[in-house]
PDB file of C-alpha atoms and ligand atoms in Angstrom:
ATOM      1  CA  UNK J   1     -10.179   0.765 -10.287  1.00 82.00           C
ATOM      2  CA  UNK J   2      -7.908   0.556 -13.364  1.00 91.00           C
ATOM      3  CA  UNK J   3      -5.817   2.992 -15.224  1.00 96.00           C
ATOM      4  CA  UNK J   4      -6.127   7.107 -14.280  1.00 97.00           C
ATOM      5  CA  UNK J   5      -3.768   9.594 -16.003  1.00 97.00           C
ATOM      6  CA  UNK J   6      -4.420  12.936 -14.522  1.00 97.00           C
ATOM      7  CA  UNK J   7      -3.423  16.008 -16.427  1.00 98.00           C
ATOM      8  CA  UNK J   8      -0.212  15.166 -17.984  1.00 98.00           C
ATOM      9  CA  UNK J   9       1.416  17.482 -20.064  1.00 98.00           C
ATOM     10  CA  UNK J  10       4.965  16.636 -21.481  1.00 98.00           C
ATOM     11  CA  UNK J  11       7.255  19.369 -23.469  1.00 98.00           C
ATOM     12  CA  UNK J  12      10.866  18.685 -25.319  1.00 96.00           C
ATOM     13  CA  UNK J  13      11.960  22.595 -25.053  1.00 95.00           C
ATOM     14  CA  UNK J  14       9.335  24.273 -27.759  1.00 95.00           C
ATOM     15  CA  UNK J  15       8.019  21.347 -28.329  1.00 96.00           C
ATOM     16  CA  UNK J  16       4.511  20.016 -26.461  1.00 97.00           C
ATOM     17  CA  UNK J  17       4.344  16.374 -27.379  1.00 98.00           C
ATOM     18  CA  UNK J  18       1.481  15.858 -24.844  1.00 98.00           C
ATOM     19  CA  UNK J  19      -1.265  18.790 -23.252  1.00 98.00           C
ATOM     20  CA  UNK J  20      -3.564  18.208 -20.606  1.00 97.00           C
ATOM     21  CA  UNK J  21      -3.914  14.322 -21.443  1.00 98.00           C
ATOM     22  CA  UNK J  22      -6.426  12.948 -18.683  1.00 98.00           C
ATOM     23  CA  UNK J  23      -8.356   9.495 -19.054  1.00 97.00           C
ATOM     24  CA  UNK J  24      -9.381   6.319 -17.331  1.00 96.00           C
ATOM     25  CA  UNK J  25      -9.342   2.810 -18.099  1.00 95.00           C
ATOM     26  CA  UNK J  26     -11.753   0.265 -15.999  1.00 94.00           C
ATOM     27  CA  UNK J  27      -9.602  -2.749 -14.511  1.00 93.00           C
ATOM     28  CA  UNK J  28      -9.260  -5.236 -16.696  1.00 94.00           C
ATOM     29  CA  UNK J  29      -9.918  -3.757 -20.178  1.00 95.00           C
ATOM     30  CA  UNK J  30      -7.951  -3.575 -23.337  1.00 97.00           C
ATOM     31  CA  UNK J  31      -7.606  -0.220 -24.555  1.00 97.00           C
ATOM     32  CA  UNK J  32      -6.103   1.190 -27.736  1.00 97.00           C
ATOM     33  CA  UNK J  33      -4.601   4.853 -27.818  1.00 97.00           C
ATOM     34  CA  UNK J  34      -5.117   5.662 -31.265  1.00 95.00           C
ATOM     35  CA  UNK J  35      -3.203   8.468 -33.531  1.00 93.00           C
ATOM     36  CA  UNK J  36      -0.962   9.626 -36.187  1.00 92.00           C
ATOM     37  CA  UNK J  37       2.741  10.094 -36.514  1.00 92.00           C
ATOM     38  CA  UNK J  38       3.699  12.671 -33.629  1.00 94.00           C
ATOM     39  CA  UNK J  39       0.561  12.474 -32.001  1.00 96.00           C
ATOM     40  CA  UNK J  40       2.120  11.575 -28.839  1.00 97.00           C
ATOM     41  CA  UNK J  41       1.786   8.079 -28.572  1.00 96.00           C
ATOM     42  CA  UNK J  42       4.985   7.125 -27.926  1.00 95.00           C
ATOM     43  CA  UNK J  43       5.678   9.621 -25.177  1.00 97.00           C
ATOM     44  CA  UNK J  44       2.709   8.478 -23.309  1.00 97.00           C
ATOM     45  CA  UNK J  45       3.573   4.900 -23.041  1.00 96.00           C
ATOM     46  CA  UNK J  46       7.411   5.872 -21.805  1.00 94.00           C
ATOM     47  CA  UNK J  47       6.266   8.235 -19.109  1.00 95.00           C
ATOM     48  CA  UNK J  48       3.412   5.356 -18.089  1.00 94.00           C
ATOM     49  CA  UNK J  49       6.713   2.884 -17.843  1.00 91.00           C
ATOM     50  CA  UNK J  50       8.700   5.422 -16.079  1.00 90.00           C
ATOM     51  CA  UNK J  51      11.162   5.928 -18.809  1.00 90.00           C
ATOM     52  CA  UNK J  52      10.501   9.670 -19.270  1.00 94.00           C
ATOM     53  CA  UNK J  53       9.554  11.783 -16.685  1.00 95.00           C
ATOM     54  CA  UNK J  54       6.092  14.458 -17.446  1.00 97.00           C
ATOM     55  CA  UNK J  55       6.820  17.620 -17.251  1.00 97.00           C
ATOM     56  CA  UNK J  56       3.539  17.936 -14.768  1.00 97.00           C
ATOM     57  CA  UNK J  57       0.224  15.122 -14.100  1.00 97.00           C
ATOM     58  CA  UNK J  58       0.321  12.289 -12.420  1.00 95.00           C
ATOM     59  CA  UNK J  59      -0.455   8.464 -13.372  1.00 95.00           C
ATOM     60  CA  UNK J  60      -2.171   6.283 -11.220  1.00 94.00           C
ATOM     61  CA  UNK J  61      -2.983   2.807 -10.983  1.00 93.00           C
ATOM     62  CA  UNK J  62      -5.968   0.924  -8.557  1.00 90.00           C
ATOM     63  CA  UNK J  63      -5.974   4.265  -6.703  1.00 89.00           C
ATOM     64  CA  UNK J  64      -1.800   4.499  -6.253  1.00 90.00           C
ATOM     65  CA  UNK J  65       0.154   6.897  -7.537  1.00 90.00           C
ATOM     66  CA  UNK J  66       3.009   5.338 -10.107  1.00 87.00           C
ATOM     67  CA  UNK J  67       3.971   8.289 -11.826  1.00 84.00           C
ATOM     68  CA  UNK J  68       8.565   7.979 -12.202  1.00 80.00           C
ATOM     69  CA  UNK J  69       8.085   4.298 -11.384  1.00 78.00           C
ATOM     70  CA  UNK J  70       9.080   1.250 -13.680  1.00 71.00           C
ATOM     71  CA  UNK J  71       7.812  -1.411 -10.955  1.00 73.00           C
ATOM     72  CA  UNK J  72       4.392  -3.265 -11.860  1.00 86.00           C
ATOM     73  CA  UNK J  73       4.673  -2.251 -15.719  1.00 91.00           C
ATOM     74  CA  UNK J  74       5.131  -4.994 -18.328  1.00 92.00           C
ATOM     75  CA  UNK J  75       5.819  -4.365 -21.737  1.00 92.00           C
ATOM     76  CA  UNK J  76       5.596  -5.776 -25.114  1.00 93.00           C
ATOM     77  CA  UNK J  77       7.818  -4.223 -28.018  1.00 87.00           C
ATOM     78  CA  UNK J  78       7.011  -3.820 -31.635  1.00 81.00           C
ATOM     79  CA  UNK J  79      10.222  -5.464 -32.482  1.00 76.00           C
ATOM     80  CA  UNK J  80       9.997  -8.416 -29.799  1.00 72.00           C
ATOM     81  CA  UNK J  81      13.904  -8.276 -28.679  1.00 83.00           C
ATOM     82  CA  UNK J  82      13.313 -12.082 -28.434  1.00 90.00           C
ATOM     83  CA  UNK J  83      16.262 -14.292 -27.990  1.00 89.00           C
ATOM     84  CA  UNK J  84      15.878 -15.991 -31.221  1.00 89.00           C
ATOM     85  CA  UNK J  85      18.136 -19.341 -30.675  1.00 89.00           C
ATOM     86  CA  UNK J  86      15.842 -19.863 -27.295  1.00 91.00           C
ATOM     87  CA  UNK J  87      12.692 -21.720 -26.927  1.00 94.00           C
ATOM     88  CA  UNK J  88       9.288 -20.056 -26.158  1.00 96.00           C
ATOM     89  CA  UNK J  89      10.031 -21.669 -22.722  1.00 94.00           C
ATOM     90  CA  UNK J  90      13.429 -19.801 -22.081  1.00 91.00           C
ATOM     91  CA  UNK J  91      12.275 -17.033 -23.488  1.00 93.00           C
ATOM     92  CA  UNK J  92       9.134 -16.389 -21.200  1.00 93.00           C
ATOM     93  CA  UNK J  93      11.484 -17.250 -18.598  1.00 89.00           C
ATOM     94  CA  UNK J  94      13.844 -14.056 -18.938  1.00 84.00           C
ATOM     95  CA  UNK J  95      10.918 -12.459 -17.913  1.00 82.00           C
ATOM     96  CA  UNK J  96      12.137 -13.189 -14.407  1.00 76.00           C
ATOM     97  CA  UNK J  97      14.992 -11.153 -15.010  1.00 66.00           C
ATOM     98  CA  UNK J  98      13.638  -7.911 -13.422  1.00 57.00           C
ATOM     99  CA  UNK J  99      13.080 -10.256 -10.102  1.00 57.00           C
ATOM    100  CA  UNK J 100      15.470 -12.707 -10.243  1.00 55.00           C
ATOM    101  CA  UNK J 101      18.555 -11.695 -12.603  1.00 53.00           C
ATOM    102  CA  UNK J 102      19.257 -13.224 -15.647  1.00 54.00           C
ATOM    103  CA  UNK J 103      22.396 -15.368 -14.594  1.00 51.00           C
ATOM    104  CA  UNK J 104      20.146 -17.319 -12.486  1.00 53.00           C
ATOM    105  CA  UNK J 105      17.915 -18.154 -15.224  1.00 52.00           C
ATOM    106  CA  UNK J 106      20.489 -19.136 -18.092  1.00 57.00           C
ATOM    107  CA  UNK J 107      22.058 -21.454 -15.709  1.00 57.00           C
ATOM    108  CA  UNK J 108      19.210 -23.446 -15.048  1.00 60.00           C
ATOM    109  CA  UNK J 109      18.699 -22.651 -11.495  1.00 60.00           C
ATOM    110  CA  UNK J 110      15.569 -20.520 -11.629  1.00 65.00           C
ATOM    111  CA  UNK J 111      13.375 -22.202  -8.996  1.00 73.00           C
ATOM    112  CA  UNK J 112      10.007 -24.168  -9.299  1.00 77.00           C
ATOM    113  CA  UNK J 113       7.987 -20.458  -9.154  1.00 82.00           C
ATOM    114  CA  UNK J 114       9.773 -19.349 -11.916  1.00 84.00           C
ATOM    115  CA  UNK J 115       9.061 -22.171 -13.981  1.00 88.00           C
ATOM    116  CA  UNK J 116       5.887 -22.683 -13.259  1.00 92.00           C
ATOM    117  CA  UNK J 117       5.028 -18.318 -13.882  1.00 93.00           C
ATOM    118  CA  UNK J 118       6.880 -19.246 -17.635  1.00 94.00           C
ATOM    119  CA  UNK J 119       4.322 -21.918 -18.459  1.00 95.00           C
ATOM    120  CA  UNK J 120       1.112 -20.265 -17.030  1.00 96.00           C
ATOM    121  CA  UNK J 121       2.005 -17.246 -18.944  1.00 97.00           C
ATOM    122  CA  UNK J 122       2.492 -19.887 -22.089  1.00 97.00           C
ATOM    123  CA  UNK J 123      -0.727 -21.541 -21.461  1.00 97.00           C
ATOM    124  CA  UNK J 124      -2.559 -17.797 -21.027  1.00 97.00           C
ATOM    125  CA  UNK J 125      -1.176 -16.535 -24.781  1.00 97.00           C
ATOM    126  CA  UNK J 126      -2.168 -20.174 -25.875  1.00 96.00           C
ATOM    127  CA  UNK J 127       1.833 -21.263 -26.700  1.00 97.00           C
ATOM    128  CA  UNK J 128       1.486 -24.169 -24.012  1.00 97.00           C
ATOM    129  CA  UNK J 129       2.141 -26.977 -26.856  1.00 97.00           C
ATOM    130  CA  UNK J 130       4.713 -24.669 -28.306  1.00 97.00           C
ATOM    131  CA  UNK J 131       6.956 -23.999 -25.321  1.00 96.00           C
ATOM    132  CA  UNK J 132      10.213 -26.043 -26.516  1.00 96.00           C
ATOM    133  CA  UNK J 133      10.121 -24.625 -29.955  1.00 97.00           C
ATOM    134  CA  UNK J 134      12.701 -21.677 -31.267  1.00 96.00           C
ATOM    135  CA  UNK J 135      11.261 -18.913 -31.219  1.00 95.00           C
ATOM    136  CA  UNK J 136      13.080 -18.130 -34.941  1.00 95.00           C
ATOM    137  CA  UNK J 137      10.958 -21.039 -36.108  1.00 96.00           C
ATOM    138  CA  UNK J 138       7.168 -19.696 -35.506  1.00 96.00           C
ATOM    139  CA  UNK J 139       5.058 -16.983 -36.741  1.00 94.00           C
ATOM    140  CA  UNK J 140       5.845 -13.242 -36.505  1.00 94.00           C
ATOM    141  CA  UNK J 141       2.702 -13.505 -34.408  1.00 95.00           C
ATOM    142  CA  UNK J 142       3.051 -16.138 -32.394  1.00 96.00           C
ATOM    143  CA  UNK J 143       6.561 -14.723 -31.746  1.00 96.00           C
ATOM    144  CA  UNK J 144       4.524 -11.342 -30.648  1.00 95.00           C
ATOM    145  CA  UNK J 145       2.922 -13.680 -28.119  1.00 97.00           C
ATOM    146  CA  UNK J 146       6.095 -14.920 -26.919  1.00 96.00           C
ATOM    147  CA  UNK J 147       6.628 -11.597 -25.846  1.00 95.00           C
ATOM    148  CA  UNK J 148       3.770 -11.027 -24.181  1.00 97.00           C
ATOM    149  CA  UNK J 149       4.355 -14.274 -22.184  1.00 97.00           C
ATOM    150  CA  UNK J 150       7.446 -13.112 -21.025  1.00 94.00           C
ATOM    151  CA  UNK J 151       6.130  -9.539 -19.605  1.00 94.00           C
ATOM    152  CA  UNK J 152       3.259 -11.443 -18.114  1.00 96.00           C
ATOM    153  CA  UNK J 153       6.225 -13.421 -16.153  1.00 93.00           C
ATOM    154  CA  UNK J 154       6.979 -10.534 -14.145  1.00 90.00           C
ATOM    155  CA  UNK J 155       3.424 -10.244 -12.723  1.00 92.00           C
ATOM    156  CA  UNK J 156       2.943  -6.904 -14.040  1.00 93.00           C
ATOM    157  CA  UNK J 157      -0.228  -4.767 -12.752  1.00 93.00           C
ATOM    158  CA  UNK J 158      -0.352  -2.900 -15.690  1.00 95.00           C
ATOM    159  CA  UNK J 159       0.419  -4.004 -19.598  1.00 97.00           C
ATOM    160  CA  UNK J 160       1.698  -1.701 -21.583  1.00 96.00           C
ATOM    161  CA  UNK J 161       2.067  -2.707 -26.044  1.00 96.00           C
ATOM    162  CA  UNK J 162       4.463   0.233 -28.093  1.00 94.00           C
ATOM    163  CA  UNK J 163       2.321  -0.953 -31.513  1.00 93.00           C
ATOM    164  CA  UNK J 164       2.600  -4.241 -31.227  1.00 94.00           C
ATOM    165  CA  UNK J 165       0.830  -5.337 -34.585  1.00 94.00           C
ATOM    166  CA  UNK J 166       2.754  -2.840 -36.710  1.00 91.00           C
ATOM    167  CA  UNK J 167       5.382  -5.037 -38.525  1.00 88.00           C
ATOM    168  CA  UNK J 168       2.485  -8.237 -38.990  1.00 93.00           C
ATOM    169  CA  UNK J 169       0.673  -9.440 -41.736  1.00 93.00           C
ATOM    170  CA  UNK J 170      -3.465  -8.876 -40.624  1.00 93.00           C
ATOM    171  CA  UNK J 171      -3.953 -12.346 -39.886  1.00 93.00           C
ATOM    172  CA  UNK J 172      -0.989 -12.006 -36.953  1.00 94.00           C
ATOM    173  CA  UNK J 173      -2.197  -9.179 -36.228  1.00 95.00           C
ATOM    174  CA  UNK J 174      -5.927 -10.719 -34.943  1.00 95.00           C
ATOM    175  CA  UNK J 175      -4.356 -13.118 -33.701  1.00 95.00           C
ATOM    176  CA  UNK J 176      -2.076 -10.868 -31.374  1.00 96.00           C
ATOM    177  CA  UNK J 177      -4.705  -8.109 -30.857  1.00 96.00           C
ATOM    178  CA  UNK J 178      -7.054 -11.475 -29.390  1.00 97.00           C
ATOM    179  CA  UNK J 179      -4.374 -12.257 -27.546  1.00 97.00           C
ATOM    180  CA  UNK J 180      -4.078  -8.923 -25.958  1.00 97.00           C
ATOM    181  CA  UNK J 181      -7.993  -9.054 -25.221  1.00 96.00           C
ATOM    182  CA  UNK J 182      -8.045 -12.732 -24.058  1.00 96.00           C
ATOM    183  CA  UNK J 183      -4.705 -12.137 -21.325  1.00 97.00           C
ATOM    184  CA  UNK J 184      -6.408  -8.680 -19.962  1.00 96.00           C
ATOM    185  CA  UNK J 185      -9.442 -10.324 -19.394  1.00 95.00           C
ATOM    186  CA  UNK J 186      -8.296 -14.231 -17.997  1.00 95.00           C
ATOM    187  CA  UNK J 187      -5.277 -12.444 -15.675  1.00 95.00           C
ATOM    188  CA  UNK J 188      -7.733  -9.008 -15.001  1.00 95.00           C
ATOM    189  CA  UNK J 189      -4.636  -7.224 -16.385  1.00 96.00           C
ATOM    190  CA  UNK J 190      -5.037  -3.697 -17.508  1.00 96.00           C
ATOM    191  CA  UNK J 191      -3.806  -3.128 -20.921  1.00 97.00           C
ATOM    192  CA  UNK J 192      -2.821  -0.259 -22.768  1.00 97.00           C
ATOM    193  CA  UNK J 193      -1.610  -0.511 -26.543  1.00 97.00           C
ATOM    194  CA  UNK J 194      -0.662   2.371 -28.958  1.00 96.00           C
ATOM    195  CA  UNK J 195      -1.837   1.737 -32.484  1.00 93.00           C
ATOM    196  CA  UNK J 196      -2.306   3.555 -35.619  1.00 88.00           C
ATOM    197  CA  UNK J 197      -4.750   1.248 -37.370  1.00 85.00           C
ATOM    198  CA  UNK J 198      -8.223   2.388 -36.717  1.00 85.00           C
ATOM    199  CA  UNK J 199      -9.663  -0.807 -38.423  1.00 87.00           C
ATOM    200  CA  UNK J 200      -7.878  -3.488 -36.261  1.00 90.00           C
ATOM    201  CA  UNK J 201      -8.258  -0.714 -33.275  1.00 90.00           C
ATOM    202  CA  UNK J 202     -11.903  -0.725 -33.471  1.00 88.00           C
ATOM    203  CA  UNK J 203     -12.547  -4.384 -34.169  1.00 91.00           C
ATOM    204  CA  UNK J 204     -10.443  -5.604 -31.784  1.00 93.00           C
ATOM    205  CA  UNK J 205     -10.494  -2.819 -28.339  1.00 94.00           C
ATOM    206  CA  UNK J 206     -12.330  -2.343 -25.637  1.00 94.00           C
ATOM    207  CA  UNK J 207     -11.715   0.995 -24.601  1.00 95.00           C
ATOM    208  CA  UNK J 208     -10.402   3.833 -27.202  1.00 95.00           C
ATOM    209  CA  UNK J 209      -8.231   7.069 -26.595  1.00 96.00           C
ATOM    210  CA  UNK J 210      -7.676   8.975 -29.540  1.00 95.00           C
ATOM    211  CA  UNK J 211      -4.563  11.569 -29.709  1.00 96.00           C
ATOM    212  CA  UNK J 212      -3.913  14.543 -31.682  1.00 96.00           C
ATOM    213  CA  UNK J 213      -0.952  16.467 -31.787  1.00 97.00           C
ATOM    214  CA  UNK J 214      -0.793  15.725 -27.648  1.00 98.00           C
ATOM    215  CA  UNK J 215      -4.547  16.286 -27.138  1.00 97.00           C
ATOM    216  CA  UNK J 216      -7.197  13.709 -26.128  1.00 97.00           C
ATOM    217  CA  UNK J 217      -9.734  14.170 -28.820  1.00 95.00           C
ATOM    218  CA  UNK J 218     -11.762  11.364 -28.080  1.00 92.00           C
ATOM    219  CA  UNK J 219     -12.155   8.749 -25.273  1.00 93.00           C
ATOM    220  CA  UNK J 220     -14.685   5.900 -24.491  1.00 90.00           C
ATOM    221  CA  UNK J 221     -15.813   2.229 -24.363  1.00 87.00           C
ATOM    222  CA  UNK J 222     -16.916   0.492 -27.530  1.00 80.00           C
ATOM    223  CA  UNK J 223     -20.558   1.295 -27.253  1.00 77.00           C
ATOM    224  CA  UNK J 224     -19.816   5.081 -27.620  1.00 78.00           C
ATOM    225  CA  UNK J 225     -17.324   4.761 -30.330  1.00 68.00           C
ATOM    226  CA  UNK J 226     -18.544   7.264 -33.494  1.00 59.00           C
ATOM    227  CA  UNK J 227     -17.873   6.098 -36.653  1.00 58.00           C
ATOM    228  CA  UNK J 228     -15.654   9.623 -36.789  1.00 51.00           C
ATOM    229  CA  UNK J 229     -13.129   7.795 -35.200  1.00 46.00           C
TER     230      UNK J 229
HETATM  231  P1  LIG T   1       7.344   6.816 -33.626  1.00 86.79           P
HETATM  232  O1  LIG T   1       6.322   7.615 -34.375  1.00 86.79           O
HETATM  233  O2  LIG T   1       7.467   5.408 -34.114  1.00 86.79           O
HETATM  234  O3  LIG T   1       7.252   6.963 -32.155  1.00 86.79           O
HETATM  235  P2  LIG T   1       9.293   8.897 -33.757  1.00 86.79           P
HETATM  236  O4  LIG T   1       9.999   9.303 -35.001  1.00 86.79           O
HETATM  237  O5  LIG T   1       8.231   9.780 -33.225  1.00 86.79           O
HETATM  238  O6  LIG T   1       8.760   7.434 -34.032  1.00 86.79           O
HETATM  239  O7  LIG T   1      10.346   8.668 -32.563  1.00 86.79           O
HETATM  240  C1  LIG T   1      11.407   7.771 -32.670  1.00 86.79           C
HETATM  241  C2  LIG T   1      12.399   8.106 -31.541  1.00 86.79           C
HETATM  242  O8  LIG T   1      12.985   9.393 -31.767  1.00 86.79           O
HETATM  243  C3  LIG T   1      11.765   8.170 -30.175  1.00 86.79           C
HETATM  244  O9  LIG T   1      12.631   7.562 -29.233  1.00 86.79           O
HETATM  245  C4  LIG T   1      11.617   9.653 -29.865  1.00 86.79           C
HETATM  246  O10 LIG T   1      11.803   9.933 -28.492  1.00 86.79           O
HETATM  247  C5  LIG T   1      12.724  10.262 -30.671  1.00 86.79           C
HETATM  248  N1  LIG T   1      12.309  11.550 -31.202  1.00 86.79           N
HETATM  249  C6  LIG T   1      11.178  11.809 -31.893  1.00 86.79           C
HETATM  250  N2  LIG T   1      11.098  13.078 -32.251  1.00 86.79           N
HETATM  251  C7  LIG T   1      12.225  13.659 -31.771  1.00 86.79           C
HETATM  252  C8  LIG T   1      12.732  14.974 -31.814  1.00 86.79           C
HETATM  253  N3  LIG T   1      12.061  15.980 -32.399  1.00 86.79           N
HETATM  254  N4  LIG T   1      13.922  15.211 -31.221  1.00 86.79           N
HETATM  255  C9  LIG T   1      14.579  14.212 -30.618  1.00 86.79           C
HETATM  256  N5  LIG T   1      14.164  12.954 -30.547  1.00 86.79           N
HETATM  257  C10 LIG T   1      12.992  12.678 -31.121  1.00 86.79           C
HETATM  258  P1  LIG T   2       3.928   9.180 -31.718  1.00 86.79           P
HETATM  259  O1  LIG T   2       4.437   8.043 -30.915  1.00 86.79           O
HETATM  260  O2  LIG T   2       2.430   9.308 -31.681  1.00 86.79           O
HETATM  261  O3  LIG T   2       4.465   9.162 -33.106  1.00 86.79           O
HETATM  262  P2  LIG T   2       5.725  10.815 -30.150  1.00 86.79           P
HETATM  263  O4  LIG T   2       5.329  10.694 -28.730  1.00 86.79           O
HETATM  264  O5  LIG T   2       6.885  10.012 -30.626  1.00 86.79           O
HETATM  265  O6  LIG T   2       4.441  10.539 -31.057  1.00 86.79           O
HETATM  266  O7  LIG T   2       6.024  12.325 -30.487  1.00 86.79           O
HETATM  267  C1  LIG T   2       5.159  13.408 -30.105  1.00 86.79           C
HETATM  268  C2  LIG T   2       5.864  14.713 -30.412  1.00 86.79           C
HETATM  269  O8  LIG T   2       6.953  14.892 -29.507  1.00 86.79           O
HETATM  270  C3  LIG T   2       6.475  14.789 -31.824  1.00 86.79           C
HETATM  271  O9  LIG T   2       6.362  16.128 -32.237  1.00 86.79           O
HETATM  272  C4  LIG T   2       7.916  14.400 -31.589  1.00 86.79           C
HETATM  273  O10 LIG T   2       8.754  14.950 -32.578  1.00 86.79           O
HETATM  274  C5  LIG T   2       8.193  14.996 -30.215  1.00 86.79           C
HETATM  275  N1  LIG T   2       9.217  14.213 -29.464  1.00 86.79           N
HETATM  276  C6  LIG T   2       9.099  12.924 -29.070  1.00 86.79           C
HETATM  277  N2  LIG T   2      10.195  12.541 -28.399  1.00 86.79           N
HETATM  278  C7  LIG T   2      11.019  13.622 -28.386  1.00 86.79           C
HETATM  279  C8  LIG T   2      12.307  13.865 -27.832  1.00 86.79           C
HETATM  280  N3  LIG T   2      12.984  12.916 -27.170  1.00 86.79           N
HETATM  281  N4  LIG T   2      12.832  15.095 -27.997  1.00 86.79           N
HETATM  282  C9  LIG T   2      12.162  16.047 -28.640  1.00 86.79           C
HETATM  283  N5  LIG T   2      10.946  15.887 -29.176  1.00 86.79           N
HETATM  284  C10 LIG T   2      10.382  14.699 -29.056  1.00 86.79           C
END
């Protein structure tokens, strides 16, 4: 059933940083919510991980309603907040921290199901042979994947990406953007990521929501993307 965000409007005092926003993604898919500076981008992705509250709407996910609720979101940061003296191993790992705590995990006591969730989610952003290197020694877009590992650790129903290819050269940026594709399609992971580069948007999405100063001016699959967009 996917993704449904039903009506949601969001105001800072005068300010409306989202109107009316509605859409749907399918289960599964990789969609991009494209738009300027202060389109509302931002605001949309905190009240989807419960971190702001709308001022009215309602989010739901495979038919329940989520909206105020941080549990079953994963999310991947433009700035990874990796631990950069830890392996790609430990740091998929303190994934486990919204389940487990993170005590447990620094002192080696996570259990078998922990370890095992850090190297499928290794092997699934294609780090497998990388997992014992520092995570200060690879890639800005391998490290991107890293992070990505490490929400996938917490089993999260829905994926959420604050620009995730922002601060990366364009060949890290396919690579990460593929990587986005490839995990929401081998885990059936919905995926949401905010973006404002139409180019790597449209070669890389699957579904497209375009905002405009808090308005949904465009939504739809890659077959009815205009080349407006
Ligand atoms: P971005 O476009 O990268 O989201 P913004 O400048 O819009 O960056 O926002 C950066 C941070 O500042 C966000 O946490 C946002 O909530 C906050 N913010 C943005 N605009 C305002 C504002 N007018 N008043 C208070 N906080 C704001
Ligand atoms: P984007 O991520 O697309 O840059 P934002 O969601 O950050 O857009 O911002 C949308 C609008 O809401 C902007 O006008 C911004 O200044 C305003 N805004 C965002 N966060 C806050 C906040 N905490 N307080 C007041 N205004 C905000």
């Amino acid at each position: 059933m996917g993704l449904r965000i039903q009506d949601l409007t969001k105001e800072y005092g005068d300010t409306t940083a989202l109107s009316g926003v509605s859409f749907e993604i399918p289960d599964g898919s990789f969609a991009v919510v494209l738009g300027e500076s202060g389109a509302g981008k931002s605001t949309l992705l905190r009240i989807l991980n419960g971190l702001t509250e709308p001022t009215s709407g309602g989010v739901y996910l495979d038919g329940q309603e989520i909206t105020n609720s941080r549990s079953d979101v994963g999310m991947v940061f433009q700035q990874h907040n990796l631990a950069d003296e830890l392996s790609a191993y430990d740091n998929a790992l303190t994934g486990t921290f919204n389940r487990t705590g993170f005590v447990r995990s620094l002192l080696n006591l996570q259990p078998v199901e922990d370890r095992e969730l850090a190297l499928e989610a290794l092997e699934t952003v294609g780090l497998l042979d990388e997992a014992g290197q520092r995570v200060d020694r690879m890639s800005g877009g391998q490290q991107q994947r890293v992070g990505i590992a490490r929400a996938l650790v917490q089993q999260p129903a829905l994926l959420l990406a604050d620009e995730p290819v922002a601060s990366l050269d364009p060949a890290s940026a396919e690579a990460v953007m593929t990587c986005f594709r490839e995990t929401a399609k081998k885990r059936d992971l919905t995926t949401l990521a905010s973006l404002h580069q139409v180019n790597i948007a449209r070669e890389f999405g699957e579904q497209f929501i375009g905002l405009k100063d808090g308005e949904v001016m465009f939504v739809g699959s890659r077959s009815e993307l205009t080349p407006s967009i």
